Amino acid sequence: MSAAATLTAVLAVAPIGQLQAPPPYTVLSKEGRRPLAVRALGGHEMVALEDLARLFDLTVREDALAGGLTISTKTQTIALTPGQGLASVGGRMVSLPAPPTRDGNAWYLPLDFIPRALGPALGSRLDLRRPSRLIVAGEVRVPRVTARVEPQPGLARLTLTVAPATPHTISQEANRLLIRFVADALDATLPASPSPDLIQAIRAADTGVAIAIDLGPRYASVRSSEAPGDRGASQIVIDVLAATTGPAPTTAGPVSPSAPADPPPLLDPAPPGGLRTIVIDPGHGGDEHGARGPQGTAEKDVTLAVARRLKGAIEARLGARVLLTRDGDRTVGLDERAAVANNNKADLFISLHVNSSVRASVSGAEVFYLSLADYGDQAQQIAKAGREALPTFSGGTREIEVILWEMAQARYIEQSAVLAQHLEASLRERVPMSPRAIQQAPFRVLVGANMPAVLVEMAFISNPEQEKQLSGNAFQLSLVQAVVDGIVRFQDDPGGPAPAGQASSGAPN
Amino acid sequence: MLRRAIPYIAVTAVAAVGAWVLFIGLPRWYQPKPVVETGAATPRPTGPERKITATLYFISEDGMSLTGAQREVPFGEPVVEQARRIVEAQLGAASEPLASAVPGGTTLRGIYVTEDCDAGGAACRRDAFVDLSPEARTRHTGGALNELFTIYAIVNVVTVNLPAISRVQILVDGNEVDTLAGHVDLRRPLEKNLTWVRTAKEG
C-alpha cells in the first residue's frame, strides 16, 4: 500500500468518521500476490481507485464539470457517476452496492466494482472471494478447500472437499501430515478440530499451497483415499486412527474394559494381494550424473528429489513400506539396485529417470518394461515355464522354482506390462507424454528384479522448458501423484486393462 | 569266442565314440570360432573403386526415431571386412537434417565375427563384436532414448546390411561393458531391432 493511500486513509477519518481497519485483500495473479487495502465506508468495504489504477494499469479521468469519473483500460471505458450505484462498462450498465465516494482527493469504490465492472472491462476474470479475502485475477489456480472433521469410534475422519479437483500429494513428517496442492494459492476454510487427541490442528502451510494437519497424542496411523465429488470437485478422506489402548499402559494387567469393541488396526495392513513393500530407484547418482539439461540440471538430482517425495506420498496413501535404492548422492551399481528390491522381497520396483535427446524439442514422459527378445530363448522359456520338477531321493519329484538370478524379471514380464500400462494412463492425466509412451527395452536395472518392475522416464531434461519443470514443485508433485495413482490402479487391477505385451512399442508412424 | 566278444567290442566302441563326442567333439563344435579380425594393420586387398550401397542409421529430424539413409560404402571382403567398412561409415558425421546417434569422436578399434555352427555345420550363427573407442561412453550425453539410438544404430547397421550376421555385441576399449550410459544391457549380443527405426524416409 502506497504512502499516499495511507495518508488518504488517515485523512478520511474526519469527514466520513467511520474508519475501521478491515484486513486487506490479496490480489492473486500470474505475477504473484499483491495486497489491496480496503476501508469500511458507509457500511461497505471500499477500495481506493488509485490503488486499483496502479494494480490493473488503469487511466482515471475526472470530469470536473459533469462530476463524472472515467476509467479506461487498454480496450474499454467505464463511466461512473458520483451518487449513483451504477457503472457503465462499454455502454452496458452494471449495478454496484454503493456509489463512488469521494474522500478528500481520493475516490473510493465498492469491492464489487472489481468483479462486476473491472473484470468485464479488462476482458479477464476477476473473482472476488470474501471468506478468504482473495481477488483471483485471470487463469490462476486457486482451488476452494473446505475441511470437515467427524469423530468416529477409534478414529477421526477429516474430509477435504477440493473444488475443482487439484493434483496433490500427502506426506508425513513426524507428527505432521502435509497435503500439498499443485496450485498458486488455496481458498481454504479450515475448522477447529473437535478431536484434538487425534487431530490437534488443521492449518495452512507452505506459503499457502498446502494444508498441514498436526496429529494428536493418541494417533497411531493414518490412511487416506480420494473420490470424485460433485461438479468437478474431489474429496480427500483422511482417517487418523487411534491407538487401541489409550495412553501407554504401565502394568501388564488386563486390557482396559473401555477399549472399543472393534478396535481399529494399529497399522493399516495391506489388503489381500496388496502392496507391502515398494522399492523406488532414483536413477544414477554419485559419479554418474546421468543426462544434463541445457542449464546444467543433473538427472541424478531430479530423480532423487522426486523419489523422496514419492516415498512420502506412497507411505501416506497406501501405508506400504517404501525403500529407496539410494537416499543421497552416491554411486550405486545396477545390480545392487535390483538386489535392494529382491532382498527386501519388494512387491514393486520402479526406477526413475529423465530422458535426453539430441533434439531440444523432444518432450514427454515414457514408461519402459523389459523386452525379453533381447535375452534369447532362455529368458522366454523362464517366462513360460517357471517351475521345474526335480527327482527326490525318496523317489517321485518335487517342484522347485529355478530362476537364473540375472533373469529374474522374465517371470514377471506380464505383470510389469500391466504396471507400465497403469502408470502410463495415470501419467497421461497429469503430465505431457512422449509419442512413444510405453516401450520395451533390454534395460540392465530391470532384468534382475524378481517382481513387477518398470522404468519411468519422467520428462526430457534436454528440452529447456522441461528442464525448468523438472526442477519445480508443481511438476514434481504432478509426477508423484501420477505414479501413486498408477500404483493404486495396479493394486486394484493387477490383471490389467489389456492383454500384456500389447504395448505400443512400435514407431510412432 | 569271437561271437561272445562281439557285444563287448561293440559296447567299447560305442563308449569310445561317445566319449570322443562328449569330451572332444561337442566342445569343438560349440566353441565359438573367431574367423577374422580386421584392423588398420591388416587391410585386405580390395578393388579401389568398388562400392556397395548400405543403409546407415541416424537420428530423425524430430528426434523420435532412427532413420535409414542410403550411402555408398567401400566394398570389403570377407564379411568381417565389409562390416568394418560399414561401421566406420556409420561412425561418420550425419548430413542435415539428420543427426548422428553415436557420440562425436568415437572410432572403431576393431571388429570381430564369431561363427557358431550346429553339429552338422549346416546352420551357423554369426555374431559380430564391435569394439568402440572410450568416447562412446565418456562423451555420451545420457538419457535412455539417446542410448537406445546409439546402440541400435550400430546393431542395426551391421545386421540389416549383412544378413549373415544375426547379433552384435558392443565392446568399449576392448572390454565387455554393462551399459554405455546406465540403461541398456550390453552384456550379451543384441539382435536387430527395427522398433527404433522409422522407415518412411529410407532411401
PDB file of C-alpha atoms in Angstrom, chain A residues 142-399:
ATOM      1  CA  VAL A 142      -6.884 -21.276  -6.537  1.00  0.00           C
ATOM      2  CA  PRO A 143      -8.998 -24.259  -5.566  1.00  0.00           C
ATOM      3  CA  ARG A 144     -11.505 -23.880  -2.746  1.00  0.00           C
ATOM      4  CA  VAL A 145     -10.765 -26.289   0.071  1.00  0.00           C
ATOM      5  CA  THR A 146     -13.301 -26.890   2.802  1.00  0.00           C
ATOM      6  CA  ALA A 147     -12.473 -29.186   5.671  1.00  0.00           C
ATOM      7  CA  ARG A 148     -14.748 -31.151   7.939  1.00  0.00           C
ATOM      8  CA  VAL A 149     -13.732 -33.345  10.872  1.00  0.00           C
ATOM      9  CA  GLU A 150     -16.026 -36.105  12.137  1.00  0.00           C
ATOM     10  CA  PRO A 151     -15.069 -38.008  15.265  1.00  0.00           C
ATOM     11  CA  GLN A 152     -15.860 -41.732  14.846  1.00  0.00           C
ATOM     12  CA  PRO A 153     -15.187 -44.692  17.138  1.00  0.00           C
ATOM     13  CA  GLY A 154     -11.436 -45.199  17.173  1.00  0.00           C
ATOM     14  CA  LEU A 155     -10.687 -42.578  14.559  1.00  0.00           C
ATOM     15  CA  ALA A 156     -11.144 -39.017  13.403  1.00  0.00           C
ATOM     16  CA  ARG A 157     -12.196 -38.606   9.792  1.00  0.00           C
ATOM     17  CA  LEU A 158     -11.060 -35.467   8.013  1.00  0.00           C
ATOM     18  CA  THR A 159     -12.813 -34.784   4.722  1.00  0.00           C
ATOM     19  CA  LEU A 160     -11.346 -32.139   2.449  1.00  0.00           C
ATOM     20  CA  THR A 161     -13.546 -31.057  -0.431  1.00  0.00           C
ATOM     21  CA  VAL A 162     -11.390 -29.559  -3.165  1.00  0.00           C
ATOM     22  CA  ALA A 163     -13.083 -27.658  -5.989  1.00  0.00           C
ATOM     23  CA  PRO A 164     -12.018 -28.003  -8.697  1.00  0.00           C
ATOM     24  CA  ALA A 165     -10.184 -31.315  -8.191  1.00  0.00           C
ATOM     25  CA  THR A 166      -6.485 -30.446  -7.942  1.00  0.00           C
ATOM     26  CA  PRO A 167      -3.400 -32.688  -8.025  1.00  0.00           C
ATOM     27  CA  HIS A 168      -1.862 -33.030  -4.606  1.00  0.00           C
ATOM     28  CA  THR A 169       0.466 -35.179  -2.557  1.00  0.00           C
ATOM     29  CA  ILE A 170       0.154 -36.306   1.007  1.00  0.00           C
ATOM     30  CA  SER A 171       3.313 -36.780   3.010  1.00  0.00           C
ATOM     31  CA  GLN A 172       4.025 -37.364   6.650  1.00  0.00           C
ATOM     32  CA  GLU A 173       6.831 -35.837   8.638  1.00  0.00           C
ATOM     33  CA  ALA A 174       6.873 -36.961  12.263  1.00  0.00           C
ATOM     34  CA  ASN A 175       3.545 -35.866  13.782  1.00  0.00           C
ATOM     35  CA  ARG A 176       2.518 -33.692  10.892  1.00  0.00           C
ATOM     36  CA  LEU A 177       0.644 -34.610   7.753  1.00  0.00           C
ATOM     37  CA  LEU A 178       1.158 -32.273   4.823  1.00  0.00           C
ATOM     38  CA  ILE A 179      -1.233 -32.117   1.868  1.00  0.00           C
ATOM     39  CA  ARG A 180       0.483 -30.128  -0.833  1.00  0.00           C
ATOM     40  CA  PHE A 181      -1.557 -28.945  -3.832  1.00  0.00           C
ATOM     41  CA  VAL A 182      -0.427 -28.085  -7.345  1.00  0.00           C
ATOM     42  CA  ALA A 183      -1.949 -24.616  -7.178  1.00  0.00           C
ATOM     43  CA  ASP A 184      -0.994 -20.964  -6.954  1.00  0.00           C
ATOM     44  CA  ALA A 185      -2.912 -20.496  -3.718  1.00  0.00           C
ATOM     45  CA  LEU A 186      -5.679 -22.117  -1.724  1.00  0.00           C
ATOM     46  CA  ASP A 187      -9.032 -20.646  -0.829  1.00  0.00           C
ATOM     47  CA  ALA A 188      -9.283 -22.682   2.336  1.00  0.00           C
ATOM     48  CA  THR A 189     -11.863 -22.780   5.085  1.00  0.00           C
ATOM     49  CA  LEU A 190     -10.372 -24.758   7.947  1.00  0.00           C
ATOM     50  CA  PRO A 191     -12.316 -25.524  11.123  1.00  0.00           C
ATOM     51  CA  ALA A 192     -11.000 -26.170  14.611  1.00  0.00           C
ATOM     52  CA  SER A 193     -10.691 -29.893  15.290  1.00  0.00           C
ATOM     53  CA  PRO A 194     -13.286 -31.493  17.585  1.00  0.00           C
ATOM     54  CA  SER A 195     -10.871 -34.398  18.280  1.00  0.00           C
ATOM     55  CA  PRO A 196      -7.670 -32.742  19.484  1.00  0.00           C
ATOM     56  CA  ASP A 197      -6.343 -36.070  20.811  1.00  0.00           C
ATOM     57  CA  LEU A 198      -6.124 -37.284  17.199  1.00  0.00           C
ATOM     58  CA  ILE A 199      -6.047 -34.085  15.144  1.00  0.00           C
ATOM     59  CA  GLN A 200      -4.649 -31.135  17.053  1.00  0.00           C
ATOM     60  CA  ALA A 201      -4.977 -28.539  14.358  1.00  0.00           C
ATOM     61  CA  ILE A 202      -5.638 -28.047  10.666  1.00  0.00           C
ATOM     62  CA  ARG A 203      -3.849 -25.061   9.222  1.00  0.00           C
ATOM     63  CA  ALA A 204      -2.465 -23.532   6.059  1.00  0.00           C
ATOM     64  CA  ALA A 205       1.229 -24.188   5.422  1.00  0.00           C
ATOM     65  CA  ASP A 206       3.975 -23.926   2.865  1.00  0.00           C
ATOM     66  CA  THR A 207       3.235 -20.371   1.661  1.00  0.00           C
ATOM     67  CA  GLY A 208      -0.443 -21.115   1.343  1.00  0.00           C
ATOM     68  CA  VAL A 209      -0.419 -24.020  -1.119  1.00  0.00           C
ATOM     69  CA  ALA A 210      -0.503 -26.774   1.479  1.00  0.00           C
ATOM     70  CA  ILE A 211      -2.619 -27.795   4.431  1.00  0.00           C
ATOM     71  CA  ALA A 212      -0.866 -29.124   7.499  1.00  0.00           C
ATOM     72  CA  ILE A 213      -2.565 -31.458   9.938  1.00  0.00           C
ATOM     73  CA  ASP A 214      -0.931 -31.641  13.347  1.00  0.00           C
ATOM     74  CA  LEU A 215      -1.563 -35.111  14.731  1.00  0.00           C
ATOM     75  CA  GLY A 216      -2.573 -35.528  18.348  1.00  0.00           C
ATOM     76  CA  PRO A 217      -1.048 -37.726  21.076  1.00  0.00           C
ATOM     77  CA  ARG A 218      -3.405 -40.694  20.506  1.00  0.00           C
ATOM     78  CA  TYR A 219      -2.780 -41.062  16.800  1.00  0.00           C
ATOM     79  CA  ALA A 220      -1.415 -44.453  15.717  1.00  0.00           C
ATOM     80  CA  SER A 221      -1.649 -44.448  11.935  1.00  0.00           C
ATOM     81  CA  VAL A 222      -3.154 -42.636   9.017  1.00  0.00           C
ATOM     82  CA  ARG A 223      -4.832 -43.783   5.857  1.00  0.00           C
ATOM     83  CA  SER A 224      -6.151 -41.706   3.020  1.00  0.00           C
ATOM     84  CA  SER A 225      -8.317 -42.091  -0.047  1.00  0.00           C
ATOM     85  CA  GLU A 226      -9.690 -39.879  -2.750  1.00  0.00           C
ATOM     86  CA  ALA A 227     -13.017 -39.916  -4.534  1.00  0.00           C
ATOM     87  CA  PRO A 228     -14.588 -37.635  -7.117  1.00  0.00           C
ATOM     88  CA  GLY A 229     -17.145 -35.225  -5.657  1.00  0.00           C
ATOM     89  CA  ASP A 230     -19.894 -33.077  -7.140  1.00  0.00           C
ATOM     90  CA  ARG A 231     -19.360 -30.685 -10.037  1.00  0.00           C
ATOM     91  CA  GLY A 232     -15.689 -31.365 -10.725  1.00  0.00           C
ATOM     92  CA  ALA A 233     -14.683 -31.324  -7.073  1.00  0.00           C
ATOM     93  CA  SER A 234     -12.821 -34.122  -5.338  1.00  0.00           C
ATOM     94  CA  GLN A 235     -12.958 -35.411  -1.804  1.00  0.00           C
ATOM     95  CA  ILE A 236      -9.856 -36.384   0.097  1.00  0.00           C
ATOM     96  CA  VAL A 237     -10.703 -38.516   3.103  1.00  0.00           C
ATOM     97  CA  ILE A 238      -8.032 -38.899   5.761  1.00  0.00           C
ATOM     98  CA  ASP A 239      -8.663 -41.253   8.650  1.00  0.00           C
ATOM     99  CA  VAL A 240      -6.483 -40.678  11.672  1.00  0.00           C
ATOM    100  CA  LEU A 241      -6.649 -43.943  13.606  1.00  0.00           C
ATOM    101  CA  ALA A 242      -6.264 -44.026  17.373  1.00  0.00           C
ATOM    102  CA  ALA A 243      -4.018 -46.360  19.297  1.00  0.00           C
ATOM    103  CA  THR A 244      -6.186 -49.219  20.578  1.00  0.00           C
ATOM    104  CA  THR A 245      -5.381 -48.776  24.248  1.00  0.00           C
ATOM    105  CA  GLY A 246      -5.263 -45.155  25.391  1.00  0.00           C
ATOM    106  CA  PRO A 247      -2.024 -43.766  26.798  1.00  0.00           C
ATOM    107  CA  ALA A 248       0.727 -46.336  27.328  1.00  0.00           C
ATOM    108  CA  PRO A 249      -0.308 -48.868  29.974  1.00  0.00           C
ATOM    109  CA  THR A 250       2.170 -49.198  32.799  1.00  0.00           C
ATOM    110  CA  THR A 251       1.183 -52.607  34.115  1.00  0.00           C
ATOM    111  CA  ALA A 252       0.706 -55.943  32.462  1.00  0.00           C
ATOM    112  CA  GLY A 253      -2.851 -56.149  33.720  1.00  0.00           C
ATOM    113  CA  PRO A 254      -5.885 -56.860  31.588  1.00  0.00           C
ATOM    114  CA  VAL A 255      -6.731 -54.507  28.804  1.00  0.00           C
ATOM    115  CA  SER A 256      -8.933 -51.631  29.852  1.00  0.00           C
ATOM    116  CA  PRO A 257     -12.582 -52.656  29.543  1.00  0.00           C
ATOM    117  CA  SER A 258     -13.248 -49.346  27.866  1.00  0.00           C
ATOM    118  CA  ALA A 259     -11.275 -50.448  24.815  1.00  0.00           C
ATOM    119  CA  PRO A 260     -13.544 -50.259  21.763  1.00  0.00           C
ATOM    120  CA  ALA A 261     -15.273 -53.480  20.794  1.00  0.00           C
ATOM    121  CA  ASP A 262     -13.981 -53.293  17.261  1.00  0.00           C
ATOM    122  CA  PRO A 263     -10.501 -51.856  17.638  1.00  0.00           C
ATOM    123  CA  PRO A 264      -9.027 -50.344  14.523  1.00  0.00           C
ATOM    124  CA  PRO A 265      -5.717 -51.830  13.442  1.00  0.00           C
ATOM    125  CA  LEU A 266      -2.569 -50.190  14.731  1.00  0.00           C
ATOM    126  CA  LEU A 267      -1.130 -50.208  11.273  1.00  0.00           C
ATOM    127  CA  ASP A 268      -3.125 -50.014   8.137  1.00  0.00           C
ATOM    128  CA  PRO A 269      -2.483 -53.522   6.825  1.00  0.00           C
ATOM    129  CA  ALA A 270      -2.164 -54.077   3.124  1.00  0.00           C
ATOM    130  CA  PRO A 271      -5.305 -55.699   1.736  1.00  0.00           C
ATOM    131  CA  PRO A 272      -5.022 -59.274   0.448  1.00  0.00           C
ATOM    132  CA  GLY A 273      -2.855 -59.110  -2.639  1.00  0.00           C
ATOM    133  CA  GLY A 274      -1.940 -55.584  -1.638  1.00  0.00           C
ATOM    134  CA  LEU A 275       1.455 -53.999  -1.898  1.00  0.00           C
ATOM    135  CA  ARG A 276       3.511 -54.173   1.271  1.00  0.00           C
ATOM    136  CA  THR A 277       6.947 -53.111   0.108  1.00  0.00           C
ATOM    137  CA  ILE A 278       7.778 -50.889  -2.831  1.00  0.00           C
ATOM    138  CA  VAL A 279      11.297 -50.052  -3.922  1.00  0.00           C
ATOM    139  CA  ILE A 280      11.890 -46.754  -5.693  1.00  0.00           C
ATOM    140  CA  ASP A 281      15.151 -46.434  -7.575  1.00  0.00           C
ATOM    141  CA  PRO A 282      16.393 -42.879  -8.170  1.00  0.00           C
ATOM    142  CA  GLY A 283      18.433 -43.335 -11.368  1.00  0.00           C
ATOM    143  CA  HIS A 284      22.190 -42.625 -11.490  1.00  0.00           C
ATOM    144  CA  GLY A 285      23.913 -40.843  -8.563  1.00  0.00           C
ATOM    145  CA  GLY A 286      27.406 -40.094  -7.282  1.00  0.00           C
ATOM    146  CA  ASP A 287      29.893 -40.138 -10.170  1.00  0.00           C
ATOM    147  CA  GLU A 288      27.130 -40.950 -12.621  1.00  0.00           C
ATOM    148  CA  HIS A 289      25.326 -37.710 -13.302  1.00  0.00           C
ATOM    149  CA  GLY A 290      23.071 -39.174 -15.976  1.00  0.00           C
ATOM    150  CA  ALA A 291      21.772 -36.732 -18.543  1.00  0.00           C
ATOM    151  CA  ARG A 292      22.182 -32.966 -18.140  1.00  0.00           C
ATOM    152  CA  GLY A 293      19.878 -30.140 -19.122  1.00  0.00           C
ATOM    153  CA  PRO A 294      20.979 -27.059 -21.084  1.00  0.00           C
ATOM    154  CA  GLN A 295      21.037 -25.122 -17.771  1.00  0.00           C
ATOM    155  CA  GLY A 296      23.141 -27.830 -16.138  1.00  0.00           C
ATOM    156  CA  THR A 297      20.433 -29.629 -14.134  1.00  0.00           C
ATOM    157  CA  ALA A 298      21.669 -33.175 -13.484  1.00  0.00           C
ATOM    158  CA  GLU A 299      19.407 -36.187 -13.900  1.00  0.00           C
ATOM    159  CA  LYS A 300      20.710 -37.711 -10.645  1.00  0.00           C
ATOM    160  CA  ASP A 301      19.440 -34.743  -8.595  1.00  0.00           C
ATOM    161  CA  VAL A 302      15.981 -34.701 -10.166  1.00  0.00           C
ATOM    162  CA  THR A 303      15.478 -38.452  -9.738  1.00  0.00           C
ATOM    163  CA  LEU A 304      16.454 -38.268  -6.057  1.00  0.00           C
ATOM    164  CA  ALA A 305      14.168 -35.295  -5.352  1.00  0.00           C
ATOM    165  CA  VAL A 306      11.170 -36.987  -6.970  1.00  0.00           C
ATOM    166  CA  ALA A 307      11.964 -40.341  -5.315  1.00  0.00           C
ATOM    167  CA  ARG A 308      11.986 -38.760  -1.862  1.00  0.00           C
ATOM    168  CA  ARG A 309       8.635 -37.113  -2.454  1.00  0.00           C
ATOM    169  CA  LEU A 310       7.245 -40.304  -3.923  1.00  0.00           C
ATOM    170  CA  LYS A 311       8.290 -42.266  -0.845  1.00  0.00           C
ATOM    171  CA  GLY A 312       6.311 -39.957   1.455  1.00  0.00           C
ATOM    172  CA  ALA A 313       3.306 -39.948  -0.842  1.00  0.00           C
ATOM    173  CA  ILE A 314       3.140 -43.752  -1.210  1.00  0.00           C
ATOM    174  CA  GLU A 315       3.551 -44.281   2.520  1.00  0.00           C
ATOM    175  CA  ALA A 316       0.730 -41.852   3.265  1.00  0.00           C
ATOM    176  CA  ARG A 317      -1.652 -43.133   0.582  1.00  0.00           C
ATOM    177  CA  LEU A 318      -1.014 -46.889   0.652  1.00  0.00           C
ATOM    178  CA  GLY A 319       0.552 -47.449   4.037  1.00  0.00           C
ATOM    179  CA  ALA A 320       3.189 -49.544   2.256  1.00  0.00           C
ATOM    180  CA  ARG A 321       6.844 -49.675   3.254  1.00  0.00           C
ATOM    181  CA  VAL A 322       8.882 -47.726   0.709  1.00  0.00           C
ATOM    182  CA  LEU A 323      12.625 -48.153   0.306  1.00  0.00           C
ATOM    183  CA  LEU A 324      14.931 -46.060  -1.853  1.00  0.00           C
ATOM    184  CA  THR A 325      17.938 -47.689  -3.523  1.00  0.00           C
ATOM    185  CA  ARG A 326      19.855 -44.551  -2.589  1.00  0.00           C
ATOM    186  CA  ASP A 327      18.911 -41.690  -0.309  1.00  0.00           C
ATOM    187  CA  GLY A 328      21.831 -39.464  -1.099  1.00  0.00           C
ATOM    188  CA  ASP A 329      24.209 -38.556  -3.881  1.00  0.00           C
ATOM    189  CA  ARG A 330      26.155 -41.794  -4.131  1.00  0.00           C
ATOM    190  CA  THR A 331      27.143 -44.206  -6.861  1.00  0.00           C
ATOM    191  CA  VAL A 332      25.098 -47.415  -6.766  1.00  0.00           C
ATOM    192  CA  GLY A 333      25.692 -50.326  -9.146  1.00  0.00           C
ATOM    193  CA  LEU A 334      22.846 -51.512 -11.341  1.00  0.00           C
ATOM    194  CA  ASP A 335      22.886 -55.000  -9.786  1.00  0.00           C
ATOM    195  CA  GLU A 336      22.832 -53.512  -6.315  1.00  0.00           C
ATOM    196  CA  ARG A 337      19.654 -51.581  -7.138  1.00  0.00           C
ATOM    197  CA  ALA A 338      17.711 -54.696  -8.123  1.00  0.00           C
ATOM    198  CA  ALA A 339      19.248 -56.504  -5.139  1.00  0.00           C
ATOM    199  CA  VAL A 340      17.737 -53.955  -2.724  1.00  0.00           C
ATOM    200  CA  ALA A 341      14.325 -54.883  -4.099  1.00  0.00           C
ATOM    201  CA  ASN A 342      14.987 -58.637  -4.155  1.00  0.00           C
ATOM    202  CA  ASN A 343      16.492 -58.791  -0.672  1.00  0.00           C
ATOM    203  CA  ASN A 344      13.569 -56.872   0.796  1.00  0.00           C
ATOM    204  CA  LYS A 345      11.023 -59.016  -1.034  1.00  0.00           C
ATOM    205  CA  ALA A 346       9.575 -55.914  -2.635  1.00  0.00           C
ATOM    206  CA  ASP A 347       6.245 -56.180  -4.431  1.00  0.00           C
ATOM    207  CA  LEU A 348       7.144 -53.494  -6.963  1.00  0.00           C
ATOM    208  CA  PHE A 349      10.307 -51.937  -8.342  1.00  0.00           C
ATOM    209  CA  ILE A 350      10.095 -48.530 -10.008  1.00  0.00           C
ATOM    210  CA  SER A 351      13.210 -46.930 -11.434  1.00  0.00           C
ATOM    211  CA  LEU A 352      13.020 -43.167 -12.007  1.00  0.00           C
ATOM    212  CA  HIS A 353      14.976 -41.489 -14.785  1.00  0.00           C
ATOM    213  CA  VAL A 354      14.855 -38.452 -17.007  1.00  0.00           C
ATOM    214  CA  ASN A 355      15.432 -38.693 -20.706  1.00  0.00           C
ATOM    215  CA  SER A 356      17.629 -36.807 -23.140  1.00  0.00           C
ATOM    216  CA  SER A 357      17.592 -36.225 -26.862  1.00  0.00           C
ATOM    217  CA  VAL A 358      19.890 -34.538 -29.347  1.00  0.00           C
ATOM    218  CA  ARG A 359      16.815 -32.541 -30.355  1.00  0.00           C
ATOM    219  CA  ALA A 360      15.812 -29.860 -27.855  1.00  0.00           C
ATOM    220  CA  SER A 361      12.182 -30.021 -28.970  1.00  0.00           C
ATOM    221  CA  VAL A 362      11.592 -33.627 -27.877  1.00  0.00           C
ATOM    222  CA  SER A 363       9.483 -33.841 -24.719  1.00  0.00           C
ATOM    223  CA  GLY A 364       7.209 -36.096 -22.709  1.00  0.00           C
ATOM    224  CA  ALA A 365       7.222 -38.990 -20.291  1.00  0.00           C
ATOM    225  CA  GLU A 366       7.786 -42.635 -21.226  1.00  0.00           C
ATOM    226  CA  VAL A 367       7.337 -45.902 -19.340  1.00  0.00           C
ATOM    227  CA  PHE A 368       9.592 -48.876 -20.103  1.00  0.00           C
ATOM    228  CA  TYR A 369       9.432 -52.502 -19.154  1.00  0.00           C
ATOM    229  CA  LEU A 370      11.876 -55.234 -20.056  1.00  0.00           C
ATOM    230  CA  SER A 371      11.983 -56.758 -23.539  1.00  0.00           C
ATOM    231  CA  LEU A 372      12.734 -60.454 -23.296  1.00  0.00           C
ATOM    232  CA  ALA A 373      13.503 -60.760 -27.007  1.00  0.00           C
ATOM    233  CA  ASP A 374      16.999 -59.450 -26.375  1.00  0.00           C
ATOM    234  CA  TYR A 375      17.725 -62.136 -23.795  1.00  0.00           C
ATOM    235  CA  GLY A 376      17.286 -65.070 -26.158  1.00  0.00           C
ATOM    236  CA  ASP A 377      15.348 -68.307 -25.891  1.00  0.00           C
ATOM    237  CA  GLN A 378      16.414 -68.999 -22.327  1.00  0.00           C
ATOM    238  CA  ALA A 379      14.558 -65.982 -20.961  1.00  0.00           C
ATOM    239  CA  GLN A 380      11.458 -66.819 -22.977  1.00  0.00           C
ATOM    240  CA  GLN A 381      11.498 -70.328 -21.523  1.00  0.00           C
ATOM    241  CA  ILE A 382      11.783 -68.972 -17.998  1.00  0.00           C
ATOM    242  CA  ALA A 383       8.842 -66.701 -18.648  1.00  0.00           C
ATOM    243  CA  LYS A 384       6.697 -69.590 -19.871  1.00  0.00           C
ATOM    244  CA  ALA A 385       7.826 -72.458 -17.651  1.00  0.00           C
ATOM    245  CA  GLY A 386       8.538 -71.066 -14.236  1.00  0.00           C
ATOM    246  CA  ARG A 387       8.730 -74.300 -12.232  1.00  0.00           C
ATOM    247  CA  GLU A 388      10.915 -77.314 -12.731  1.00  0.00           C
ATOM    248  CA  ALA A 389      10.403 -80.840 -11.394  1.00  0.00           C
ATOM    249  CA  LEU A 390      13.419 -82.387  -9.701  1.00  0.00           C
ATOM    250  CA  PRO A 391      13.669 -86.063  -8.670  1.00  0.00           C
ATOM    251  CA  THR A 392      13.954 -86.572  -4.911  1.00  0.00           C
ATOM    252  CA  PHE A 393      15.928 -89.267  -3.002  1.00  0.00           C
ATOM    253  CA  SER A 394      12.752 -90.891  -1.773  1.00  0.00           C
ATOM    254  CA  GLY A 395      11.516 -91.290  -5.331  1.00  0.00           C
ATOM    255  CA  GLY A 396       8.981 -89.076  -7.054  1.00  0.00           C
ATOM    256  CA  THR A 397       9.576 -85.443  -7.887  1.00  0.00           C
ATOM    257  CA  ARG A 398       9.425 -82.115  -6.179  1.00  0.00           C
ATOM    258  CA  GLU A 399       8.607 -78.858  -7.929  1.00  0.00           C
TER     259      GLU A 399
END
